[in-house]
Short mmCIF file of C-alpha atoms in Angstrom, two decimals:
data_model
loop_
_atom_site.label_atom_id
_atom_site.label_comp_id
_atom_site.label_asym_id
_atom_site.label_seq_id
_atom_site.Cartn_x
_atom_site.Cartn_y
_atom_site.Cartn_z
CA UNK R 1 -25.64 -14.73 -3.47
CA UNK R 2 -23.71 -15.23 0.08
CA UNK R 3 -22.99 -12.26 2.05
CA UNK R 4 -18.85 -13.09 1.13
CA UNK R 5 -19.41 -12.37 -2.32
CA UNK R 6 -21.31 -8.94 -1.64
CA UNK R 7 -18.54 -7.93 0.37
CA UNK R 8 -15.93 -9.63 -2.15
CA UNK R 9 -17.49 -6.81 -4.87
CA UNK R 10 -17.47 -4.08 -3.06
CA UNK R 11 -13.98 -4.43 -1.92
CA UNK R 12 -12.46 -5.16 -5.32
CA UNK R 13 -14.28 -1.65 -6.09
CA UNK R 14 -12.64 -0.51 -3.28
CA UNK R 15 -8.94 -1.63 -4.34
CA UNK R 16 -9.59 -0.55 -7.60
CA UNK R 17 -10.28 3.42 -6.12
CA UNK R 18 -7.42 3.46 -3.83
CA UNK R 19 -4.86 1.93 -6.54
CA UNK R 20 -5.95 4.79 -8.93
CA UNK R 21 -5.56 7.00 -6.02
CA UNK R 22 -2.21 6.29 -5.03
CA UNK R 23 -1.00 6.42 -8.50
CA UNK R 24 -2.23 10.14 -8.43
CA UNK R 25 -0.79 10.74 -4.96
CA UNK R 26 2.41 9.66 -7.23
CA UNK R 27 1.88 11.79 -9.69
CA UNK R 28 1.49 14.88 -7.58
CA UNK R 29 5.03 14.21 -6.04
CA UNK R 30 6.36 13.89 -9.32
CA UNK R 31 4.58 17.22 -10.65
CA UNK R 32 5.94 18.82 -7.27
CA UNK R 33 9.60 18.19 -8.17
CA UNK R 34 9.48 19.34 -11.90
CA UNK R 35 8.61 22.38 -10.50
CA UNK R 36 11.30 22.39 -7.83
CA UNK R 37 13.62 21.58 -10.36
CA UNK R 38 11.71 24.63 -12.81
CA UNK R 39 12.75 27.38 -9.98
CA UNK R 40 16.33 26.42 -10.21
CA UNK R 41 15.93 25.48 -6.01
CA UNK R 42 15.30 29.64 -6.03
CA UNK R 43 11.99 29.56 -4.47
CA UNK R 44 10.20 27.70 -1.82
CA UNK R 45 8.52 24.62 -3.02
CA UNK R 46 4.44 25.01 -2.72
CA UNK R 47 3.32 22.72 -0.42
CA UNK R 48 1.37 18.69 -1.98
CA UNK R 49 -2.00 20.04 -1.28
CA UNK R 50 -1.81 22.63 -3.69
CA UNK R 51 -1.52 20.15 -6.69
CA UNK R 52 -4.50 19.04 -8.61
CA UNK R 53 -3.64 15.43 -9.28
CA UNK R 54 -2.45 14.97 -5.24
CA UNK R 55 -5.93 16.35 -3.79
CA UNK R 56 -7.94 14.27 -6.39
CA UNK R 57 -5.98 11.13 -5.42
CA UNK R 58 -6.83 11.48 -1.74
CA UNK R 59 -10.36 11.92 -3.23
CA UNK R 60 -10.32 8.13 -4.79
CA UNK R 61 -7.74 6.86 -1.95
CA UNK R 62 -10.61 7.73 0.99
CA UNK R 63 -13.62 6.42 -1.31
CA UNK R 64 -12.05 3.64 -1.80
CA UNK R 65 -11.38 2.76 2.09
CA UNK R 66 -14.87 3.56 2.56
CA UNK R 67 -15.50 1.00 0.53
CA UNK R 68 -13.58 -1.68 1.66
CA UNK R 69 -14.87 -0.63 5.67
CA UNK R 70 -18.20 -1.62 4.45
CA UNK R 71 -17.23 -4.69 2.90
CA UNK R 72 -15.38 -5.82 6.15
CA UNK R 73 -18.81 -6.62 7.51
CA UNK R 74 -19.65 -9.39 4.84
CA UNK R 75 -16.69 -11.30 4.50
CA UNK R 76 -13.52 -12.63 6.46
CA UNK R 77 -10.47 -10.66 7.19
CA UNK R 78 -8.00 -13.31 5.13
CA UNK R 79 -10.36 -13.21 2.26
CA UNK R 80 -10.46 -9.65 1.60
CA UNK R 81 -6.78 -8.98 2.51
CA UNK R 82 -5.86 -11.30 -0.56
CA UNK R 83 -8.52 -9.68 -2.51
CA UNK R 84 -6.24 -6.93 -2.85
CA UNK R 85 -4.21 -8.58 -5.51
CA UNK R 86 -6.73 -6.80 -8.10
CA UNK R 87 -4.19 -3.90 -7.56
CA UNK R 88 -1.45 -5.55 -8.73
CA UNK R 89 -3.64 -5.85 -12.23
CA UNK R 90 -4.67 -2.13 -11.84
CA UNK R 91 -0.93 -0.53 -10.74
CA UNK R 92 0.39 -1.80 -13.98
CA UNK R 93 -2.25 0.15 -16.33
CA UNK R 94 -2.63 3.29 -13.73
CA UNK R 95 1.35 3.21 -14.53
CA UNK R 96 1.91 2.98 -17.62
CA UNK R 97 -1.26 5.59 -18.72
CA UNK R 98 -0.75 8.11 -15.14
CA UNK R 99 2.72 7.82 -14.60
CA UNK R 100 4.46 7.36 -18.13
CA UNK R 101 6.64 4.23 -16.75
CA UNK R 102 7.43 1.34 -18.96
CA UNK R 103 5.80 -2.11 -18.65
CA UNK R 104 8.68 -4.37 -18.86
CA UNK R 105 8.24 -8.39 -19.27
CA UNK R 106 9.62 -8.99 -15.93
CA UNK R 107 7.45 -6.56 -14.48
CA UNK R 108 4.54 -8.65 -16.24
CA UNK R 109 6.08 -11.95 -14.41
CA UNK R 110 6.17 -10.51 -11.08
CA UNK R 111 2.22 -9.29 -11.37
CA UNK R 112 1.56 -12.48 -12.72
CA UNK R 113 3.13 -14.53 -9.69
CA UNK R 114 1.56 -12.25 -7.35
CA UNK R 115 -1.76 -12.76 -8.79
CA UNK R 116 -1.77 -16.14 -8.88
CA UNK R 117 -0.50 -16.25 -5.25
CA UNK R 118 -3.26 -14.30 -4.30
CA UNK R 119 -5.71 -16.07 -6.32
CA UNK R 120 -4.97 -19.52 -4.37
CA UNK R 121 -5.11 -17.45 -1.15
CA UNK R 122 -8.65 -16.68 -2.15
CA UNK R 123 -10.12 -19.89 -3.71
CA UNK R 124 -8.19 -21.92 -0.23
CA UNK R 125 -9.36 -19.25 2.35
CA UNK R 126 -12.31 -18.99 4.78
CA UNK R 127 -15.48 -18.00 3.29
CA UNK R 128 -17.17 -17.36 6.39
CA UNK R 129 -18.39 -14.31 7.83
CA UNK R 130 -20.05 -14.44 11.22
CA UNK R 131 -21.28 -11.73 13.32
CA UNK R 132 -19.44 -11.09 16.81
CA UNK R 133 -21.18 -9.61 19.48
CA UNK R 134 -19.06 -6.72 21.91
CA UNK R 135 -17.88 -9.10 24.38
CA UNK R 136 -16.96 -11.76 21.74
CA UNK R 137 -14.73 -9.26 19.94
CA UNK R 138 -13.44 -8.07 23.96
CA UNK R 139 -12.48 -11.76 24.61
CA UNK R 140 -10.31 -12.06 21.18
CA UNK R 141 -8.40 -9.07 21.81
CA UNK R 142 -7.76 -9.96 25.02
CA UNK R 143 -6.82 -13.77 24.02
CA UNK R 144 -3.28 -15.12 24.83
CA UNK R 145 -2.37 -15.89 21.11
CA UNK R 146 -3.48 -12.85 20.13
CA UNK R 147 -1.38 -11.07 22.55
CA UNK R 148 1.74 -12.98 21.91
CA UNK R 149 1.26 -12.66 17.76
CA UNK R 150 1.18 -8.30 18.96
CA UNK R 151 4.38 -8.96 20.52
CA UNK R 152 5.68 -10.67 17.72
CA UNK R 153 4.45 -7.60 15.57
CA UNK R 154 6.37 -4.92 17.49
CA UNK R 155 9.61 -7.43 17.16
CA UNK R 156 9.15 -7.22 13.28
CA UNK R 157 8.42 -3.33 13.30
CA UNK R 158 11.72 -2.86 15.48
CA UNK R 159 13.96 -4.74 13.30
CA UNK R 160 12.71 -3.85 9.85
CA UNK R 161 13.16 -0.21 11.23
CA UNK R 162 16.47 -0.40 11.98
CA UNK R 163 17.39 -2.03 8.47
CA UNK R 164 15.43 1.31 6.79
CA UNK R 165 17.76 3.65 9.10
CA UNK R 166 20.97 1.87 8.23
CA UNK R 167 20.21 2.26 4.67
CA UNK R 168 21.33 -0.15 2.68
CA UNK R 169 20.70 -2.50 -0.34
CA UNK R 170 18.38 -1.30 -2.84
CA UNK R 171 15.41 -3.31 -2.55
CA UNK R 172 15.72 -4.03 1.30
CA UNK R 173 15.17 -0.12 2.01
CA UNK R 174 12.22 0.16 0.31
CA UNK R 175 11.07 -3.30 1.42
CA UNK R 176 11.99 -2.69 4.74
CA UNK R 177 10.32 0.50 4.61
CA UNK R 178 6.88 -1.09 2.97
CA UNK R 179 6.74 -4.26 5.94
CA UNK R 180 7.06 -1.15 8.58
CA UNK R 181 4.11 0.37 7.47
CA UNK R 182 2.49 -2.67 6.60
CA UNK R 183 2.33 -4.09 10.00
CA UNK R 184 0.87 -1.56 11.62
CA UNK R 185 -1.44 -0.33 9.04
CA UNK R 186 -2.63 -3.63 8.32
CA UNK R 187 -3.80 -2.91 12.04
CA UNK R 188 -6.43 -0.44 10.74
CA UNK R 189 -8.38 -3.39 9.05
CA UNK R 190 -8.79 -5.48 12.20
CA UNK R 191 -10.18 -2.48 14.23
CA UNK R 192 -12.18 -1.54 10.60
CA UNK R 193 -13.66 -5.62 10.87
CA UNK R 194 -14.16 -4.78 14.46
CA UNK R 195 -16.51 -1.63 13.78
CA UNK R 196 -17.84 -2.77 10.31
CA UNK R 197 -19.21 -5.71 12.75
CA UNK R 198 -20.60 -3.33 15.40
CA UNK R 199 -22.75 -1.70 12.88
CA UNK R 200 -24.09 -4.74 10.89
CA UNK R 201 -24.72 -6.16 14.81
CA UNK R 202 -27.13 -2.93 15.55
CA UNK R 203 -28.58 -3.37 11.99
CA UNK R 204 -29.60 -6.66 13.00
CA UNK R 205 -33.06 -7.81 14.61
CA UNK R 206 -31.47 -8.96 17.34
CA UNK R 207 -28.60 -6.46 17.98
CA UNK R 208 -29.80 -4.41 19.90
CA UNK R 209 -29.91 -1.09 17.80
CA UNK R 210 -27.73 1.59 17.32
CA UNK R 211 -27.63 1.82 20.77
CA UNK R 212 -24.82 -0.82 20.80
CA UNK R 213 -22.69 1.36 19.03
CA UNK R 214 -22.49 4.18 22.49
CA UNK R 215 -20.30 1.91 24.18
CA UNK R 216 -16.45 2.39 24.89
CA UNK R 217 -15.63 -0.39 23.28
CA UNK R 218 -16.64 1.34 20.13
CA UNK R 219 -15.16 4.62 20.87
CA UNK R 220 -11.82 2.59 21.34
CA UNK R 221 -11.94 0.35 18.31
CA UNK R 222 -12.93 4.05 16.01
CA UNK R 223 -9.68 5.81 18.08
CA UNK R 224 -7.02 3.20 16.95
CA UNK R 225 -8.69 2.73 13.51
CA UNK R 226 -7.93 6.59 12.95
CA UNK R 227 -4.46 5.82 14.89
CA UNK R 228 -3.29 3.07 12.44
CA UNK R 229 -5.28 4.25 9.18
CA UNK R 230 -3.79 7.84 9.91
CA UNK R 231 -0.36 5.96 10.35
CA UNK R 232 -0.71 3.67 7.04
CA UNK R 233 -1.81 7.19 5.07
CA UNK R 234 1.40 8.99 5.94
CA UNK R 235 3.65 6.08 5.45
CA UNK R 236 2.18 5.94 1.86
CA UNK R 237 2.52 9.07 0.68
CA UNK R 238 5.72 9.78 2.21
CA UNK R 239 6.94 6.38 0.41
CA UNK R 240 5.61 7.95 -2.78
CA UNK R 241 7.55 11.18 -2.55
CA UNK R 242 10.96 8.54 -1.94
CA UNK R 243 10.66 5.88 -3.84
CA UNK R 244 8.91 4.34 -7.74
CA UNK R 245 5.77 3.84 -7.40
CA UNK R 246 5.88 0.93 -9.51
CA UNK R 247 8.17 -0.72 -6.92
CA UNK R 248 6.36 0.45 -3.87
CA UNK R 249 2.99 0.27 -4.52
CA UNK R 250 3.06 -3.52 -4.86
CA UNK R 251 5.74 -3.80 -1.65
CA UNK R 252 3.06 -1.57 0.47
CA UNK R 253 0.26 -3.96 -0.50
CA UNK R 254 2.14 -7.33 -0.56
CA UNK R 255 3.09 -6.13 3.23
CA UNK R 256 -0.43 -4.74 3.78
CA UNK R 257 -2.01 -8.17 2.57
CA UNK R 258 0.42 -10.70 4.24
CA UNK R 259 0.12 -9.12 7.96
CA UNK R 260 -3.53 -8.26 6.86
CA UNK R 261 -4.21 -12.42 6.48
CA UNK R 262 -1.64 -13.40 9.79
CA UNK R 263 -3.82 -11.04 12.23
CA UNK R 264 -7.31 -12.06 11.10
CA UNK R 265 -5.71 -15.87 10.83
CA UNK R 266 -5.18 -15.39 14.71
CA UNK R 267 -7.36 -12.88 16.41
CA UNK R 268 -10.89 -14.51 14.75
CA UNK R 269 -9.02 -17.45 14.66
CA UNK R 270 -9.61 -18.30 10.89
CA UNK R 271 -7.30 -21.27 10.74
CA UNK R 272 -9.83 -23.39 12.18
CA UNK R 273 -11.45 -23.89 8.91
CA UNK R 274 -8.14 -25.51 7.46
CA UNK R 275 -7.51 -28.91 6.53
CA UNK R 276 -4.43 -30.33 5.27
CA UNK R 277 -4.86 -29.35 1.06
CA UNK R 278 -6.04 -25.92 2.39
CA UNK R 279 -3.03 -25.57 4.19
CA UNK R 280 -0.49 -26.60 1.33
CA UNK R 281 -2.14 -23.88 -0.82
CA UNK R 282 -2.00 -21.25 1.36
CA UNK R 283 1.58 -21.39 1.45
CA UNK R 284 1.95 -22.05 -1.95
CA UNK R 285 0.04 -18.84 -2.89
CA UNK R 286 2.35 -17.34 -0.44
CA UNK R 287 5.71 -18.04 -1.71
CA UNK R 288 4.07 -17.44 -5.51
CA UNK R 289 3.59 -13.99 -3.50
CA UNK R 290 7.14 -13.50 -2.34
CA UNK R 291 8.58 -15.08 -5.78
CA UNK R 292 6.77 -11.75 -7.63
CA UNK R 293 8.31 -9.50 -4.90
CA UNK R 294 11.72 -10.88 -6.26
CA UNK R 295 11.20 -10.42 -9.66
CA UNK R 296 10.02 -6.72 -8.80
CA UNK R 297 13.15 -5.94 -8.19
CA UNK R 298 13.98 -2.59 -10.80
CA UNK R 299 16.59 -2.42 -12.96
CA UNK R 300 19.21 -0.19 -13.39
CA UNK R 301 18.53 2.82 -15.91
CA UNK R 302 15.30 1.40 -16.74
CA UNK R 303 13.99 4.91 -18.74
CA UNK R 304 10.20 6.23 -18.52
CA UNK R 305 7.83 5.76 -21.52
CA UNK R 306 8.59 8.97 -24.07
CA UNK R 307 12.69 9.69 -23.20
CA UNK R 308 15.49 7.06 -22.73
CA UNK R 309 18.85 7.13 -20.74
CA UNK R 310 22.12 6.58 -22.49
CA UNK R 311 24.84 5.33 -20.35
CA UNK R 312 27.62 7.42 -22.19
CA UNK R 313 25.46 10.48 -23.18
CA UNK R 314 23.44 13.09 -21.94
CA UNK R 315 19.15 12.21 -20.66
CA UNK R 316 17.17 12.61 -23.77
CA UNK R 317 13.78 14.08 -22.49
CA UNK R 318 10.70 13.47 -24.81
CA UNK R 319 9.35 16.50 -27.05
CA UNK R 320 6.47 17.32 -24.89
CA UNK R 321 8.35 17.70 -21.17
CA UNK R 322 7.49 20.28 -19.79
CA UNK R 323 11.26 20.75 -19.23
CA UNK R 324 12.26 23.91 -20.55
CA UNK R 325 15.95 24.11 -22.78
CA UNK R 326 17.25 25.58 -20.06
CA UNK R 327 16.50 22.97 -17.61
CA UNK R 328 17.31 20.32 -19.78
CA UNK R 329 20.73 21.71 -20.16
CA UNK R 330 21.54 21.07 -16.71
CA UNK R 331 21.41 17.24 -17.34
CA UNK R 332 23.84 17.28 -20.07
CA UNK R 333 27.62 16.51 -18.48
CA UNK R 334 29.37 13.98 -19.10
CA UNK R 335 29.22 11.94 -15.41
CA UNK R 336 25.08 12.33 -16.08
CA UNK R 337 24.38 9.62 -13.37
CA UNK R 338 26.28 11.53 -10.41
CA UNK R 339 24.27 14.59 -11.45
CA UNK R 340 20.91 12.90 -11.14
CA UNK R 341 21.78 11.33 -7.79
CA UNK R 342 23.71 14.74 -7.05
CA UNK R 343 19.67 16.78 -7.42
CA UNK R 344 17.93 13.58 -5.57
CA UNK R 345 20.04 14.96 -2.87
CA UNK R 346 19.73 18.30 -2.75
CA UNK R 347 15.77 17.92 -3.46
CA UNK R 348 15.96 15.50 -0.01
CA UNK R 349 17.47 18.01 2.00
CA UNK R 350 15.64 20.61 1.18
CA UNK R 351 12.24 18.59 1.68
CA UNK R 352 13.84 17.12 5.16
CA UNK R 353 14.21 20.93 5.82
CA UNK R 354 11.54 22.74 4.51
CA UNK R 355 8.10 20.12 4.93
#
């Protein structure tokens, strides 16, 4: 068994925790704002951390980066950047059985495109996996290309930002939002290769021991892994707490996977390996990619499994909500829609305000 395929395993293990763990972080958000909406806004909102389902998903979301940091060091960047497609698979049960949302046909589609996109990005990419030593890994990030791609990636960042503050169109926000925080948390998994490498290196017969790892280079790669994996962490759950996680979830990784590929394509240069067929499947698993992002697109009044949303009538909430009558009487006008939108408001203001 080659070292890719160790490291293959123990990432899909990996994307498997940290799906089920942002699913929770969902479902703590959600729980959070049932109870906002349970005070009648009388009472300050306890704070994430005190919910059950949140702290347990940050649990699962930190095993399973562990997990992928240690399978950095067996496989190439590209590779196990596509490998995250498995979430794609696991968002749509951790959904449907954690979240209570409805598995539509296109949804279905969309996973399937992505998948398959991902799938040829896999079979077509580089299966190699050397081992750098300090100075190697020194030279890259130094490297012209490399510099000039970093430029590129602030350009991106800038713009996309701007789109998310002007606020409009309902799947660029979120979108625009998601390739933010993908491009600079993808970050995190270069300087994660960077260390994993380190510590196979002093593993090694010839690596010179652990004392290769008391270097500043070290120190420096560990202090912007924390930087950008700190940055990525926030970005997620505070995209939870604003948008469905069955739209965003995919958008963060699709972002997290594309910029995850383009950086290790040009800072450990993995292109080389490409010939002309490779090539042509790479970008066909990459607009498969983008094709699924289209199709992910939600739809309007698309109701949650157990209740339904009439367009003329009042929100019928399922038998075992933990709505109260009360509560659920404050959904009933006739001009339902505004009223939703109306609370979405007032619950942003107050978080803007109060967290």
């Amino acid at each position: 068994m080659g070292d890719w395929v160790i490291g293959a395993l123990i990432n899909l293990l990996g994307s498997i925790f940290i799906n089920f763990g942002t699913n929770l972080l969902k479902l703590g958000h959600d729980e959070s704002k049932k109870l906002f909406v349970l005070s009648n806004f009388g009472t300050r909102m306890k704070p994430i951390i005190y919910f059950q389902a949140w702290r347990v998903g940050i649990l699962f979301f930190a095993i399973g980066n562990c997990l992928n940091f240690i399978s950095f060091g067996y496989a190439a960047q590209s590779l196990l950047a596509a490998l995250g497609s498995i979430q794609f698979i696991s968002n749509i049960g951790f959904a449907y059985f954690i979240l209570n949302k409805i598995v539509t046909i296109k949804l279905l589609l969309a996973t399937a495109f992505v998948v398959v996109g991902n799938i040829f990005l896999v079979a077509f990419g580089n299966h190699q996996s050397p081992v750098y030593t300090a100075e190697q890994l020194a030279e890259n990030y130094a490297n012209v290309v490399f510099l000039l791609y970093c430029l590129g990636l602030v350009f991106v960042v800038a713009l996309h930002h701007s789109i998310y503050n002007i606020g409009e169109g309902k799947m660029l926000v979120p979108f625009s939002y998601a390739v933010v925080s993908g491009a600079i948390g993808s970050c995190s998994v270069l300087f994660a290769k960077s260390l994993s490498n380190m510590l196979r290196l002093s593993m090694s017969s010839s690596g010179g021991g652990y004392s290769t790892l008391h270097t500043g280079f070290t120190y420096s790669m560990l202090l912007m892994f924390l930087s950008t994996g700190g940055f990525w962490m926030a970005r997620l759950n505070e995209g939870l707490s604003r948008f469905d996680a069955i739209l965003i979830v995919p958008m963060f990784q699709i972002a997290w996977t594309f910029f995850s590929i383009c950086t290790g394509f040009v800072y450990f240069e993995e292109y080389k390996v490409f010939d002309a067929l490779r090539t042509v499947m790479f970008v066909l698993g990459m607009v498969s990619v983008f094709v699924g992002i289209y199709l992910l697109a939600p739809d309007d009044d698309k109701p949650s499994k157990g209740g339904e949303v009439l367009k003329d009538g009042p929100l019928v909430l399922p038998k075992t909500s933990i709505f109260s009558d009360d509560v659920e009487s404050l959904f009933m006008s006739s001009d339902q829609n505004s009223q939703i939108k109306d609370m979405e408001i007032i619950w942003t203001s107050y978080a803007d305000e109060n967290c």
